[in-house]
Amino acid sequence: MQRAKAYSLEAVAATDRGPSIGGSDVPALLGLDTFKTAQEVWERMMGMTSRSDPELDARRGIRTEDWAADEFALATGLKLRRLNDRLRAAPPWDHATAHLDRTIVTVDRLPVEHLESLGAMVPPLEELQGPGVYEGKCPRTPKWDRIRREGIGQDTISQGLHYLGVTGWKWVAFGIFNAERGLIPAFLVRVEKATKPYHVTDQIISDLMNKT
């Protein structure tokens, strides 16, 4: 597998050439998005339609993202940094882009017991090397309750895999936040051999990138 270029925190913004697939497009392309279809993504990429104004749920999520990031930073002790660039993967996946919510700087320690009390499966520190991707999610209460019972869904996982494919980084953390319920932290870690539920391999990422 050809590994995507690993970008630094000072990454240069991707040039806006040709159609591109962003992280929020991936669940739709795989039939996992309840708000957007693969047909709608294709029509936008072909210039047949423009990006529409977000629905109410999406607008609520956008406005709650800063709150979610603050709660994630408070719960984990991790420092988040905004990254305003849109990154593009190296060939052969240069159709794939990522506009990251935030990045996470190198991890020195984690409050494991506290994170586990919030429902997180916490990777060992040695697996959280280098910068990480942070992605905030602000679902309505029924979906938050389902995530607490069952873990993050394939829609969220596919978006995280896309970001790992674009950046070449080793891990992504999700802050699943609901104003009524609170925070659920979740992690995906790129490893050579998967032994834990939060592990993903280069082959899994390659398969996803080739599908999209």
Short mmCIF file of C-alpha atoms in Angstrom, two decimals:
data_model
loop_
_atom_site.label_atom_id
_atom_site.label_comp_id
_atom_site.label_asym_id
_atom_site.label_seq_id
_atom_site.Cartn_x
_atom_site.Cartn_y
_atom_site.Cartn_z
CA MET A 1 0.00 0.00 0.00
CA GLN A 2 1.22 3.50 -0.79
CA ARG A 3 0.99 5.50 2.41
CA ALA A 4 -0.42 8.99 2.29
CA LYS A 5 1.92 11.87 3.00
CA ALA A 6 2.10 12.83 6.66
CA TYR A 7 1.36 16.54 6.99
CA SER A 8 2.77 18.78 9.70
CA LEU A 9 0.74 21.22 11.77
CA GLU A 10 1.98 23.91 9.39
CA ALA A 11 0.56 22.10 6.35
CA VAL A 12 -0.06 24.19 3.28
CA ALA A 13 -3.72 24.45 2.32
CA ALA A 14 -4.77 22.09 -0.45
CA THR A 15 -5.20 23.65 -3.84
CA ASP A 16 -8.81 23.70 -4.99
CA ARG A 17 -8.29 21.75 -8.17
CA GLY A 18 -10.90 19.36 -9.46
CA PRO A 19 -13.55 17.39 -7.58
CA SER A 20 -12.65 16.25 -4.09
CA ILE A 21 -14.10 13.99 -1.40
CA GLY A 22 -14.08 15.33 2.14
CA GLY A 23 -14.53 13.48 5.40
CA SER A 24 -18.20 14.35 5.72
CA ASP A 25 -18.83 12.90 2.22
CA VAL A 26 -17.52 9.44 3.08
CA PRO A 27 -20.49 8.16 5.16
CA ALA A 28 -22.84 9.23 2.35
CA LEU A 29 -20.79 7.42 -0.29
CA LEU A 30 -20.94 4.26 1.82
CA GLY A 31 -24.68 4.58 2.46
CA LEU A 32 -24.19 5.38 6.15
CA ASP A 33 -25.42 9.01 6.23
CA THR A 34 -29.02 9.74 7.20
CA PHE A 35 -28.84 13.33 5.85
CA LYS A 36 -26.99 12.98 2.53
CA THR A 37 -26.88 10.41 -0.28
CA ALA A 38 -24.08 9.25 -2.56
CA GLN A 39 -26.03 10.72 -5.50
CA GLU A 40 -25.99 14.16 -3.88
CA VAL A 41 -22.22 13.92 -3.32
CA TRP A 42 -21.68 12.93 -6.97
CA GLU A 43 -23.88 15.76 -8.26
CA ARG A 44 -21.90 18.29 -6.21
CA MET A 45 -18.58 16.88 -7.42
CA MET A 46 -19.76 17.13 -11.04
CA GLY A 47 -20.78 20.76 -10.54
CA MET A 48 -24.47 19.96 -11.01
CA THR A 49 -25.35 21.38 -7.61
CA SER A 50 -23.67 23.58 -5.04
CA ARG A 51 -23.30 22.93 -1.35
CA SER A 52 -26.68 23.53 0.26
CA ASP A 53 -27.29 25.32 3.51
CA PRO A 54 -27.04 22.86 6.41
CA GLU A 55 -30.20 21.44 7.96
CA LEU A 56 -31.24 22.38 11.50
CA ASP A 57 -29.49 19.38 13.07
CA ALA A 58 -26.28 20.21 11.20
CA ARG A 59 -26.46 23.88 12.21
CA ARG A 60 -26.99 22.91 15.84
CA GLY A 61 -23.98 20.60 15.64
CA ILE A 62 -21.79 23.28 14.08
CA ARG A 63 -22.65 25.77 16.81
CA THR A 64 -21.99 23.23 19.56
CA GLU A 65 -18.61 22.07 18.22
CA ASP A 66 -16.58 24.64 20.18
CA TRP A 67 -18.32 23.61 23.39
CA ALA A 68 -17.63 19.95 22.59
CA ALA A 69 -13.94 20.70 21.97
CA ASP A 70 -13.66 22.56 25.27
CA GLU A 71 -15.27 19.64 27.14
CA PHE A 72 -12.97 17.16 25.41
CA ALA A 73 -9.87 19.17 26.31
CA LEU A 74 -11.06 19.49 29.90
CA ALA A 75 -11.79 15.77 30.26
CA THR A 76 -8.61 14.51 28.59
CA GLY A 77 -6.07 17.18 29.47
CA LEU A 78 -5.09 17.24 25.78
CA LYS A 79 -4.26 20.47 24.01
CA LEU A 80 -6.29 21.07 20.86
CA ARG A 81 -5.15 23.36 18.08
CA ARG A 82 -7.27 24.72 15.26
CA LEU A 83 -6.09 23.83 11.77
CA ASN A 84 -7.74 26.03 9.17
CA ASP A 85 -6.06 24.43 6.17
CA ARG A 86 -7.80 21.92 3.94
CA LEU A 87 -5.40 19.03 3.41
CA ARG A 88 -5.14 16.88 0.31
CA ALA A 89 -3.81 13.31 0.30
CA ALA A 90 -0.83 12.30 -1.80
CA PRO A 91 -1.42 10.33 -5.03
CA PRO A 92 -3.09 8.00 -5.80
CA TRP A 93 -5.68 9.42 -3.40
CA ASP A 94 -5.30 13.12 -4.20
CA HIS A 95 -9.05 13.31 -4.76
CA ALA A 96 -9.37 12.97 -0.96
CA THR A 97 -9.29 16.09 1.20
CA ALA A 98 -9.78 16.82 4.89
CA HIS A 99 -10.85 19.99 6.61
CA LEU A 100 -10.01 19.04 10.18
CA ASP A 101 -11.86 20.45 13.17
CA ARG A 102 -8.69 20.55 15.23
CA THR A 103 -5.47 18.68 15.80
CA ILE A 104 -4.06 17.26 19.02
CA VAL A 105 -0.47 17.90 19.99
CA THR A 106 1.78 15.17 21.36
CA VAL A 107 0.30 13.33 24.35
CA ASP A 108 2.27 13.19 27.62
CA ARG A 109 -0.36 11.54 29.82
CA LEU A 110 -4.04 10.68 29.97
CA PRO A 111 -6.48 10.47 32.92
CA VAL A 112 -7.31 6.84 32.11
CA GLU A 113 -9.73 6.13 34.96
CA HIS A 114 -11.71 9.30 34.29
CA LEU A 115 -11.93 8.61 30.56
CA GLU A 116 -13.03 5.04 31.19
CA SER A 117 -15.75 6.34 33.51
CA LEU A 118 -17.02 8.36 30.51
CA GLY A 119 -17.22 5.20 28.41
CA ALA A 120 -13.91 5.46 26.54
CA MET A 121 -11.59 2.60 25.64
CA VAL A 122 -8.25 4.30 26.24
CA PRO A 123 -5.18 3.34 24.16
CA PRO A 124 -1.78 3.14 25.84
CA LEU A 125 0.33 6.26 25.47
CA GLU A 126 2.87 4.54 23.24
CA GLU A 127 0.16 4.16 20.57
CA LEU A 128 -0.65 7.87 20.58
CA GLN A 129 2.51 9.09 18.92
CA GLY A 130 2.80 12.34 17.00
CA PRO A 131 -0.09 14.69 16.28
CA GLY A 132 -3.62 13.34 16.27
CA VAL A 133 -6.82 14.36 14.53
CA TYR A 134 -9.67 15.67 16.68
CA GLU A 135 -13.22 15.39 15.35
CA GLY A 136 -16.20 16.68 17.33
CA LYS A 137 -19.67 15.19 17.03
CA CYS A 138 -22.78 16.67 18.63
CA PRO A 139 -25.64 14.17 18.16
CA ARG A 140 -29.15 14.49 19.47
CA THR A 141 -29.92 12.68 22.73
CA PRO A 142 -31.25 9.37 21.26
CA LYS A 143 -28.15 8.91 19.12
CA TRP A 144 -25.86 9.89 22.01
CA ASP A 145 -27.56 7.24 24.16
CA ARG A 146 -27.05 4.64 21.42
CA ILE A 147 -23.37 5.55 21.13
CA ARG A 148 -22.96 5.19 24.89
CA ARG A 149 -24.50 1.70 24.72
CA GLU A 150 -22.96 0.45 21.49
CA GLY A 151 -19.93 2.63 20.71
CA ILE A 152 -19.35 4.95 17.77
CA GLY A 153 -21.06 3.94 14.54
CA GLN A 154 -19.65 3.01 11.15
CA ASP A 155 -20.51 6.51 9.86
CA THR A 156 -18.17 8.12 12.40
CA ILE A 157 -15.52 5.44 11.99
CA SER A 158 -15.46 5.86 8.20
CA GLN A 159 -14.89 9.60 8.58
CA GLY A 160 -12.04 8.96 11.01
CA LEU A 161 -10.44 6.45 8.64
CA HIS A 162 -10.65 9.00 5.83
CA TYR A 163 -8.79 11.57 7.94
CA LEU A 164 -6.08 9.04 8.79
CA GLY A 165 -5.74 8.24 5.09
CA VAL A 166 -5.42 11.89 4.09
CA THR A 167 -3.00 12.95 6.82
CA GLY A 168 -0.98 9.77 7.22
CA TRP A 169 -1.19 10.33 10.98
CA LYS A 170 -1.51 7.53 13.50
CA TRP A 171 -4.61 8.34 15.49
CA VAL A 172 -7.88 10.22 15.70
CA ALA A 173 -9.94 11.12 18.76
CA PHE A 174 -13.66 11.90 18.78
CA GLY A 175 -15.48 14.10 21.24
CA ILE A 176 -19.11 12.90 21.19
CA PHE A 177 -20.95 15.64 23.03
CA ASN A 178 -24.56 16.27 23.97
CA ALA A 179 -25.57 19.23 26.11
CA GLU A 180 -27.98 17.11 28.15
CA ARG A 181 -25.79 14.03 28.53
CA GLY A 182 -22.18 15.23 28.40
CA LEU A 183 -19.09 13.84 26.69
CA ILE A 184 -18.08 10.43 25.33
CA PRO A 185 -14.42 10.31 24.21
CA ALA A 186 -13.49 7.71 21.57
CA PHE A 187 -10.26 6.80 19.78
CA LEU A 188 -9.09 5.12 16.57
CA VAL A 189 -5.41 4.15 16.37
CA ARG A 190 -3.45 3.09 13.29
CA VAL A 191 -1.37 -0.02 13.99
CA GLU A 192 0.30 -2.79 11.98
CA LYS A 193 -1.75 -5.55 13.61
CA ALA A 194 -5.15 -4.90 15.16
CA THR A 195 -5.73 -6.46 18.58
CA LYS A 196 -8.19 -3.99 20.15
CA PRO A 197 -11.58 -2.69 18.96
CA TYR A 198 -10.14 0.80 18.46
CA HIS A 199 -7.28 -0.45 16.26
CA VAL A 200 -7.25 0.07 12.49
CA THR A 201 -4.64 -1.07 9.97
CA ASP A 202 -3.21 0.43 6.79
CA GLN A 203 -5.15 -2.19 4.82
CA ILE A 204 -8.47 -1.07 6.32
CA ILE A 205 -7.65 2.56 5.46
CA SER A 206 -6.52 1.59 1.95
CA ASP A 207 -9.74 -0.35 1.35
CA LEU A 208 -11.84 2.64 2.41
CA MET A 209 -9.87 5.12 0.29
CA ASN A 210 -10.23 2.87 -2.74
CA LYS A 211 -14.00 2.61 -2.20
CA THR A 212 -14.38 6.38 -2.15
#
